[in-house]
Each structure stands twice: as structure tokens, then as C-alpha cells.
C-alpha positions as a Markdown table, in Angstrom:
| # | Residue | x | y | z |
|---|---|---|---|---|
| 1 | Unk | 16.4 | -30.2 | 153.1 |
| 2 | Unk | 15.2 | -31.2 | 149.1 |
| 3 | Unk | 11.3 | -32.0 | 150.3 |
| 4 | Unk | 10.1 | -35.3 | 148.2 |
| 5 | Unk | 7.7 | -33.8 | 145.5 |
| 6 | Unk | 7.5 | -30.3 | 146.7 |
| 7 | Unk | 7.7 | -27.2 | 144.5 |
| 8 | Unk | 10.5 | -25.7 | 145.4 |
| 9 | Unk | 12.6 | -29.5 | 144.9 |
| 10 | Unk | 15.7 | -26.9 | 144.1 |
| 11 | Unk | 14.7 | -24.0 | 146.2 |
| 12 | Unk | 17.7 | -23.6 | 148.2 |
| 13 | Unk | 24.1 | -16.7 | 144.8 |
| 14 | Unk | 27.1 | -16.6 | 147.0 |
| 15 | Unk | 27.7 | -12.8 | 145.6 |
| 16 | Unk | 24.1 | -11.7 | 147.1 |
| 17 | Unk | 24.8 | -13.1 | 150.3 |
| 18 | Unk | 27.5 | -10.4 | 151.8 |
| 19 | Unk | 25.2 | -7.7 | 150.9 |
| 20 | Unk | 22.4 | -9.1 | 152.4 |
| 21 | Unk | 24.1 | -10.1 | 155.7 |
| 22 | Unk | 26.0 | -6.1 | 155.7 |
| 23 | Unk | 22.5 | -5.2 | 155.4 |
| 24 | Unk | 21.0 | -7.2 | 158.4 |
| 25 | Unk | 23.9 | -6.2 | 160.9 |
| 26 | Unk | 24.0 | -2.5 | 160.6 |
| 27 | Unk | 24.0 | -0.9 | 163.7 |
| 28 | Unk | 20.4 | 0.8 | 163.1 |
| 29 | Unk | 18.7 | -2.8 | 164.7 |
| 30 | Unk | 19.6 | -3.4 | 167.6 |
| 31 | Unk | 19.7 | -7.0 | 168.2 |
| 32 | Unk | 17.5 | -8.7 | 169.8 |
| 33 | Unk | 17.8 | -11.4 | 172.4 |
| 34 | Unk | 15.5 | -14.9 | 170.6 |
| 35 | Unk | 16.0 | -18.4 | 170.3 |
| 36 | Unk | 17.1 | -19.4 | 167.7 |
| 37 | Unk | 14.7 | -21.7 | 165.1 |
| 38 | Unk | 16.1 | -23.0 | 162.2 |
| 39 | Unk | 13.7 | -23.9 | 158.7 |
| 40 | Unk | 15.5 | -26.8 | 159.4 |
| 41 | Unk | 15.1 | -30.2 | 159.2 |
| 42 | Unk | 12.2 | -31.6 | 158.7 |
| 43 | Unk | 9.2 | -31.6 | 156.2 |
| 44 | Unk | 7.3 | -28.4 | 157.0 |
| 45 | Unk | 8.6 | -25.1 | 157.8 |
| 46 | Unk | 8.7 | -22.8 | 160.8 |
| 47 | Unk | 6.6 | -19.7 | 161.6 |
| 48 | Unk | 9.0 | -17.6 | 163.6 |
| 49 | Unk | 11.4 | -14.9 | 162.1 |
| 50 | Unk | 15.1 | -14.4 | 162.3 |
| 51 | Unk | 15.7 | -11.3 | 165.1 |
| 52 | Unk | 17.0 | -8.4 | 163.5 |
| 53 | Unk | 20.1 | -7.9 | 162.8 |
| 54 | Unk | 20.8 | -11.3 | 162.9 |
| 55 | Unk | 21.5 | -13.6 | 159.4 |
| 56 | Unk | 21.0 | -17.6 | 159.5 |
| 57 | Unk | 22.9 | -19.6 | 157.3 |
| 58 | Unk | 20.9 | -23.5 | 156.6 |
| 59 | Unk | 22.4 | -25.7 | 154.6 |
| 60 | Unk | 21.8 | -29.8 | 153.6 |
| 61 | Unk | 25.2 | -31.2 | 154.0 |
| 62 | Unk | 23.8 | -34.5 | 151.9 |
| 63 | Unk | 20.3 | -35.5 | 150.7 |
| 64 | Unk | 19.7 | -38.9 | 148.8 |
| 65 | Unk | 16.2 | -39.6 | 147.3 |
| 66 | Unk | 15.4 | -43.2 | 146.1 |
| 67 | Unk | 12.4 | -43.9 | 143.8 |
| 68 | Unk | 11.0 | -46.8 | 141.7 |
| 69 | Unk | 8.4 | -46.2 | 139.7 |
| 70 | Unk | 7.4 | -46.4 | 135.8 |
| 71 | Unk | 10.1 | -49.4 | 135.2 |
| 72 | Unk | 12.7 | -47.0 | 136.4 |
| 73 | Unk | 15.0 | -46.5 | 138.9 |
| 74 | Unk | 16.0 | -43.1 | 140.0 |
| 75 | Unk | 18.5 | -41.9 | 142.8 |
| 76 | Unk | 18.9 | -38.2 | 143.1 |
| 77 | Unk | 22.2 | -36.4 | 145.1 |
| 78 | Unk | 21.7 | -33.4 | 146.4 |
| 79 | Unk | 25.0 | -31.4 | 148.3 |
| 80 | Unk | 24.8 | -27.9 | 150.2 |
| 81 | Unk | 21.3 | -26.7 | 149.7 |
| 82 | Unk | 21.8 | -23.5 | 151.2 |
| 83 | Unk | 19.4 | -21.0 | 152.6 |
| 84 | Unk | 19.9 | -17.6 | 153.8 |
| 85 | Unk | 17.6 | -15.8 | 156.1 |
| 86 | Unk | 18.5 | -12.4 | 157.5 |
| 87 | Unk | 16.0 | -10.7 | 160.1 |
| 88 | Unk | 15.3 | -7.1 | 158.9 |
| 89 | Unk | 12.5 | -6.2 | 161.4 |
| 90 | Unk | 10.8 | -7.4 | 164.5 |
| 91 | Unk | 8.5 | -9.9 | 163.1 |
| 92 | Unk | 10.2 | -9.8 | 159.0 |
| 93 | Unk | 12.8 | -11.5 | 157.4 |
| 94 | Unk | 14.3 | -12.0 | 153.7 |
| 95 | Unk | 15.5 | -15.1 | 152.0 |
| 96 | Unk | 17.4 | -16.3 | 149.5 |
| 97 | Unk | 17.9 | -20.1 | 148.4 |
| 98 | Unk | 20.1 | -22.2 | 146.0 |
| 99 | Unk | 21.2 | -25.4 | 145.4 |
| 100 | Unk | 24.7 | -25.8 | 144.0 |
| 101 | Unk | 24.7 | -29.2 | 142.8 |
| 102 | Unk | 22.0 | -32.2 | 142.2 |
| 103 | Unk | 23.1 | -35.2 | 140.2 |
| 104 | Unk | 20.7 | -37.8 | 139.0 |
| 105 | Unk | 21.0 | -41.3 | 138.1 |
| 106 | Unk | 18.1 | -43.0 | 136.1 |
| 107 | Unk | 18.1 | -47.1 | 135.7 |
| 108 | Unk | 15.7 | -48.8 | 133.4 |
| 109 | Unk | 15.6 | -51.2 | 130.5 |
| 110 | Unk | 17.3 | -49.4 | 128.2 |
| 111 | Unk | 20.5 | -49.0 | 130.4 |
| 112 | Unk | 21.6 | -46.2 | 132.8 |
| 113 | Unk | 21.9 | -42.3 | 132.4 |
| 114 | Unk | 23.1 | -40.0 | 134.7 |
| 115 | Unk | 22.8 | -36.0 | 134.9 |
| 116 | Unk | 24.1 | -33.0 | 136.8 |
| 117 | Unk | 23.8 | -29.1 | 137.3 |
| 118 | Unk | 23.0 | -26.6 | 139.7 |
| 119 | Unk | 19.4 | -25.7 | 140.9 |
| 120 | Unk | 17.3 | -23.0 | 140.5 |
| 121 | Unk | 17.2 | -19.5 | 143.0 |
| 122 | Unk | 14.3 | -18.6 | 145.0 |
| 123 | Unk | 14.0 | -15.2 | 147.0 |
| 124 | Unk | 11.4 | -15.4 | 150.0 |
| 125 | Unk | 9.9 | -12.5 | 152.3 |
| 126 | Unk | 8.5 | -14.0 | 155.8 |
| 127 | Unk | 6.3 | -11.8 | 157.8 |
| 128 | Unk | 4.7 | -13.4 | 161.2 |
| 129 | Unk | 1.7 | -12.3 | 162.3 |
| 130 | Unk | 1.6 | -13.0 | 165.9 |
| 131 | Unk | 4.6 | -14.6 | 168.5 |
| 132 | Unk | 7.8 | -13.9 | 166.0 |
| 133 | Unk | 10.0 | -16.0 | 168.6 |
| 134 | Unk | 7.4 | -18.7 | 167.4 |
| 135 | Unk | 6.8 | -19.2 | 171.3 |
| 136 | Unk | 2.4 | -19.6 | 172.3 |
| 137 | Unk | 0.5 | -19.8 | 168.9 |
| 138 | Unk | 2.4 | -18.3 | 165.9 |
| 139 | Unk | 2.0 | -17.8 | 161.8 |
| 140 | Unk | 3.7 | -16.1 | 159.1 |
| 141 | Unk | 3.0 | -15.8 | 155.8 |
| 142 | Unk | 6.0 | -16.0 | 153.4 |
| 143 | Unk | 5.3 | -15.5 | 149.7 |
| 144 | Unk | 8.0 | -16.7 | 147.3 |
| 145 | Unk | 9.2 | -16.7 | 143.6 |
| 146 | Unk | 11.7 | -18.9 | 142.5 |
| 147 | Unk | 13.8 | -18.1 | 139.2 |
| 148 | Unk | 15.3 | -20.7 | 136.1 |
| 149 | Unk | 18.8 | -19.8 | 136.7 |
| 150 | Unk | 19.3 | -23.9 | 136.9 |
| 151 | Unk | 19.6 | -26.6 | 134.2 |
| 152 | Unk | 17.6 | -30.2 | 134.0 |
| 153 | Unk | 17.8 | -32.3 | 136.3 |
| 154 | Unk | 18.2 | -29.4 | 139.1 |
| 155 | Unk | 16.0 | -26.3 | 137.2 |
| 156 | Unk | 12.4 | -26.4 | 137.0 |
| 157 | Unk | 13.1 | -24.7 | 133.7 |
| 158 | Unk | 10.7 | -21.7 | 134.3 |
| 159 | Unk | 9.5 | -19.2 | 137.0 |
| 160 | Unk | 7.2 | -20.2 | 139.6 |
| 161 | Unk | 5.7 | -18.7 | 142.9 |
| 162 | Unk | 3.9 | -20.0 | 146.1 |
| 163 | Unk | 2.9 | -18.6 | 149.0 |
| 164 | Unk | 3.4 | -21.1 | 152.3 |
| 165 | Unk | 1.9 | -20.0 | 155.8 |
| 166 | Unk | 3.8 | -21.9 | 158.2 |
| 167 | Unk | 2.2 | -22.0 | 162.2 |
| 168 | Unk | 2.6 | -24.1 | 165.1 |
| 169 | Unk | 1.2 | -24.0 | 168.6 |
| 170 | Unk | 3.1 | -25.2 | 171.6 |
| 171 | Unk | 1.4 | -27.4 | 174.3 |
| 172 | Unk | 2.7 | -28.4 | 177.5 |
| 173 | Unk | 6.0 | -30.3 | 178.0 |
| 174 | Unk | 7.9 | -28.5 | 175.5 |
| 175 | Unk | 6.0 | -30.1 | 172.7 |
| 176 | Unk | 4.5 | -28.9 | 169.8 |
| 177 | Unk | 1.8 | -29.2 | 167.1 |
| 178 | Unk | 3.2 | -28.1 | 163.9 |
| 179 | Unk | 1.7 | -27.0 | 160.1 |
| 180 | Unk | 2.7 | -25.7 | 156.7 |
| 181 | Unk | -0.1 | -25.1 | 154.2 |
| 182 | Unk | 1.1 | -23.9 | 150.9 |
| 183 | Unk | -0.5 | -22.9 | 147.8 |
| 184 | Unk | 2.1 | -22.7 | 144.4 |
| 185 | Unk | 1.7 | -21.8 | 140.8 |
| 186 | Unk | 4.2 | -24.7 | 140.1 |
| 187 | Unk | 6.4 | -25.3 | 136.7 |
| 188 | Unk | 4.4 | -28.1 | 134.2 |
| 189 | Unk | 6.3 | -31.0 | 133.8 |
| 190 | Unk | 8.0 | -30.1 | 130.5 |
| 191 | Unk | 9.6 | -27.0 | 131.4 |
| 192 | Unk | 6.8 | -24.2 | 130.0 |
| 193 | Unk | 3.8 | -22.8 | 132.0 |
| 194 | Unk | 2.7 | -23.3 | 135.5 |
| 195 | Unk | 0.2 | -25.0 | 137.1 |
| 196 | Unk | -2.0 | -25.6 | 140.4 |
| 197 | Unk | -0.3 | -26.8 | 143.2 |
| 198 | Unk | -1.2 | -27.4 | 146.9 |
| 199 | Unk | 0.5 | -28.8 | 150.0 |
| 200 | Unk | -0.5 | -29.8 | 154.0 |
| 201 | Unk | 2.3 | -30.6 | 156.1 |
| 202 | Unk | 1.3 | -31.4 | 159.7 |
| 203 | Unk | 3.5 | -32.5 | 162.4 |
| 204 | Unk | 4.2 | -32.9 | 166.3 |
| 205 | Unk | 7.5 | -31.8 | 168.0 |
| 206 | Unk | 8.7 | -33.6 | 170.9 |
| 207 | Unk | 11.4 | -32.7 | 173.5 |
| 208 | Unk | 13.5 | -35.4 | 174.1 |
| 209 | Unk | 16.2 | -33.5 | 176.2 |
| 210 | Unk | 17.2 | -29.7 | 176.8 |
| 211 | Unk | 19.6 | -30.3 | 173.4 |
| 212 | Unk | 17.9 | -32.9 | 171.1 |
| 213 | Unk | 14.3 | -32.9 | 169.9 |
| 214 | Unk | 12.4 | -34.9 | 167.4 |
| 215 | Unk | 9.8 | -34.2 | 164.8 |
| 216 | Unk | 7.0 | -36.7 | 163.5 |
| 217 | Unk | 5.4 | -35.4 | 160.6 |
| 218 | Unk | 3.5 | -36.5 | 157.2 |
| 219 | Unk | 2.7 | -34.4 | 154.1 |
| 220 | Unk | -0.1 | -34.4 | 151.2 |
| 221 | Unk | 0.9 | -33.2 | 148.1 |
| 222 | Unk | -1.7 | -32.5 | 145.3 |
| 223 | Unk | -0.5 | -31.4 | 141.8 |
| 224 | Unk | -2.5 | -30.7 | 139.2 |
| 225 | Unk | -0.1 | -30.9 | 135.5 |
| 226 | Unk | -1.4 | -31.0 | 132.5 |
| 227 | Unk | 0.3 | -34.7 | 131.9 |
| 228 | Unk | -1.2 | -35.9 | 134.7 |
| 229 | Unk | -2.5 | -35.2 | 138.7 |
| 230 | Unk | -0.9 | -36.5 | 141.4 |
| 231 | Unk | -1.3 | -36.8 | 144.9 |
| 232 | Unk | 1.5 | -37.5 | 146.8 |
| 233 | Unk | 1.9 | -38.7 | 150.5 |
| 234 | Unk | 4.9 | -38.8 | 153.0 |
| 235 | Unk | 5.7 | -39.5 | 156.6 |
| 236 | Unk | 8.7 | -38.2 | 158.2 |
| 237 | Unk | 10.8 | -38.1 | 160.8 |
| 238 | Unk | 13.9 | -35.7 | 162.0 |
| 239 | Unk | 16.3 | -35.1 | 165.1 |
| 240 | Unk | 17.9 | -31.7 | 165.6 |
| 241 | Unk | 20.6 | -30.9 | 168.2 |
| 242 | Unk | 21.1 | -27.9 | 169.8 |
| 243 | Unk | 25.2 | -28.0 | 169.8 |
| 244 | Unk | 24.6 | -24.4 | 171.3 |
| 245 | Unk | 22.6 | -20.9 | 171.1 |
| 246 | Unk | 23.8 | -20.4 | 167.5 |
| 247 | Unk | 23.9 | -23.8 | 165.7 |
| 248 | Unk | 22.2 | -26.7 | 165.0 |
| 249 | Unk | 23.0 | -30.2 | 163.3 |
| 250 | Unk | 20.5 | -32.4 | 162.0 |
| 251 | Unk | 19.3 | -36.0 | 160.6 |
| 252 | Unk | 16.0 | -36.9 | 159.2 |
| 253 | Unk | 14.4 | -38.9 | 156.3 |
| 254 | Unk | 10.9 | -39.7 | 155.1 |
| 255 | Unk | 9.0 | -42.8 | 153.5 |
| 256 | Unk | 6.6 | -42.5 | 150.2 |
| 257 | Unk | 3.0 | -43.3 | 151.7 |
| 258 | Unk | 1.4 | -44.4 | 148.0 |
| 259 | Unk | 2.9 | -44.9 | 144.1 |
| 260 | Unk | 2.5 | -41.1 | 143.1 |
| 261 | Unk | 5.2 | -40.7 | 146.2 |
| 262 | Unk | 8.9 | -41.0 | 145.7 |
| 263 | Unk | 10.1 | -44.2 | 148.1 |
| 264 | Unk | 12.6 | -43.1 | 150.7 |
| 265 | Unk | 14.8 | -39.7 | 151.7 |
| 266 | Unk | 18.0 | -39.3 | 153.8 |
| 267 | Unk | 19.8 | -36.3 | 154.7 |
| 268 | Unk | 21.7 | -34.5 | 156.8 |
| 269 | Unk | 22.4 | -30.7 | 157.7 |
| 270 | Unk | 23.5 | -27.7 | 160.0 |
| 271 | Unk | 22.4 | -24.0 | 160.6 |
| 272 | Unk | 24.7 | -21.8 | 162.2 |
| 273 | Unk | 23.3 | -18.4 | 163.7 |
| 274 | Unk | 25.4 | -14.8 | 163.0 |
């Protein structure tokens, strides 16, 4: 999913992918029997780790991101933000995101313009520390780098890098508490040099059946740009649905808690398990 106001807004190239599945499914790792836990959907991220040998395939079918602010209305497409995550180890995985298309629409006084292009490409490593089935208490830490090979509105227009340390702890009942802390050198508004960038996602999963779960979660953002700091708030809320061991569909959206927020989020996706 295209998080509202995070630093990878583009995170998630079709010739690396083969590769890097070949690579996963050689016959020196032995597969491993896990559930399986998709990044997917939701605000946050997930601490477990793909089993080796194994490659998961996450992509947004649709996201739609509404915002007012500044005299200006802006509503931003997003279509197959893909990521790749192939288990290389017990407890380690690699990624690899894109985003093949975003199109933005901006309305305000002076009439309506509209843009298009493909996102930027950000490589990830993931190593958990404890629990990588993410069952009991588990965390990773899962440093990134994401580089310009997009165009405005989709590209950042330079590198950036975070690290994010996703964990969760599961209580009784199935449910879960949930959190994503990350800290990112993140790309200044106008394209050149980075800047200070920190996020808290917290959130609580809840079984509803043996299939279909839901996540409550709600997100601080704080950015520190040169133009100007913002902190950002969000609640959200998502459904996944088991459909079986090996895929999962999805439907979530979340709601702008102050003005530096954007207003509203829908999408929609699937992960499918190799």
C-alpha cells in the first residue's frame, strides 16, 4: 500500500525479479514449513521473514489518496505497487519495490493540471532478531535505500535511506499488538538533499475468523524539511483474507487526524506466496 506521508510514498524492476526468485528457490534451502505474513495491508509493517526458499509477490491492485489543503485539491492514482520479498535464510530476506504508475490531479484557482510517471525503486534487507515466523514477541530490523529512477509526481527526485524496525507481540485470542518505528534520511521537498524524518506506527490485530482478520492502527509522522516541519497524523483500518496458505486479498483505508495530514486513503491489494 502507498502509506499517506511516509518516505517511501513510491517505494514499491520486472528484469531483477526472475533472478532474485531463481536465487531464493535453489535447492541448497530447503524450504521451510511457516505461515505465511504478508507486509500487507495496513499502515505498519511486519516483523517476520519470508522462509527460505520461498519468494512473496505484494502488490496494491488500486490506491486513491484525497487531500485538501493550501486552496488545492489533490487526488493521487496509484496502480500495482509491487513488492518482492524472497527468504534467503532462516530469519533474512531481500526486497525489492516499485511503483509502475501514479497519476496526479491538482485543482485550484487557477484551473486543473494533471501528471503521470513511474515511481522510484527501493532495495530492502530484513533480518529478525527473535521469532522469524513472527509467532510470541518478534522484531527485525530492515534498513533500506531507495533510488531516483522515477519522475515528478512518482520520484522523490533523489536517493534516500531509512531504517524501519517492525515488532509485534501476540496476546491471547489470536490478537495482536503491532509497531513500526522508523527513522529516514528523507528527500527535501524540492528534489535535492535529504532531511530528518521519523515515524511511529502502532496498531492492534484482531481475529475475526480462521480466514479474515482486521487491523486498527494510527501513525505519527514527523518531518523535518527545510520549507517547513510537519507532523502528520493518521488512523487506519484494514481487512485481509486468507483465500488460502499462499494468498491473501485485502481492503483498507485511513483518515488524516490534523491539516499537515492528507484527508482520506482507499486501496486495495493481493500477495500471493511461491
Amino acid at each position: 500500500m502507498m502509506r499517506p506521508g511516509d518516505w517511501s510514498i513510491a517505494m514499491k524492476p520486472i528484469w531483477i525479479v526472475g533472478p532474485l526468485a531463481l536465487a531464493a528457490a535453489t535447492p541448497a534451502m530447503a524450504q521451510e514449513e511457516r505461515d505465511y505474513c504478508p507486509a500487507r495491508p495496513g499502515l505498519g509493517d511486519t516483523p517476520c521473514t519470508i522462509a527460505p526458499g520461498r519468494v512473496s509477490v505484494e502488490t496494491g491492485l488500486a490506491d486513491w489518496q484525497h487531500d485538501r489543503s493550501g486552496g488545492a485539491v489533490t487526488d493521487t492514482i496509484t496502480l500495482a505497487d509491487t513488492l518482492v520479498r524472497a527468504g534467503i535464510g532462516t530469519s533474512f530476506e531481500a526486497e525489492i519495490g516499485w511503483t509502475p504508475y501514479v497519476r496526479e490531479r491538482v485543482r485550484d484557482a487557477g484551473g486543473v493540471a494533471t501528471g503521470s510517471a513511474v515511481g522510484d525503486l527501493t532495495l530492502g534487507l530484513r533480518k529478525n532478531l527473535v521469532h522469524p515466523d513472527g509467532s510470541g514477541f518478534s522484531i527485525t530490523l530492515e534498513p533500506l535505500v531507495m533510488l531516483p529512477v522515477g519522475k515528478a509526481p512518482a520520484g522523490a527526485g533523489d536517493w534516500s535511506a531509512a531504517l524501519a524496525i517492525p515488532a509485534s507481540l501476540a496476546l491471547p485470542g489470536d490478537f495482536s499488538i503491532q509497531s513500526t518505528a522508523t527513522l529516514a534520511a528523507a528527500v527535501d521537498g524540492d528534489g535535492h538533499g535529504r532531511h530528518f524524518q521519523a515515524s511511529e506506527v502502532v496498531g492492534l490485530g484482531v481475529p475475526l475468523t480462521s480466514a479474515l482478520s482486521f487491523t486498527l492502527e494510527g501513525q505519527w509522522i514527523r518531518d523535518e524539511d527545510p520549507a517547513g516541519g510537519t507532523t502528520q497524523g493518521y488512523a487506519g483500518g484494514s481487512f485481509a483474507w486468507s483465500v488460502s496458505d499462499d494468498l491473501q486479498l485485502d481492503v483498507g483505508g485511513a483518515l488524516g487526524l490534523n491539516h499537515d495530514a492528507a484527508d482520506t486513503e482507499i486501496y486495495a491489494g493481493i500477495a500471493r506466496r511461491f
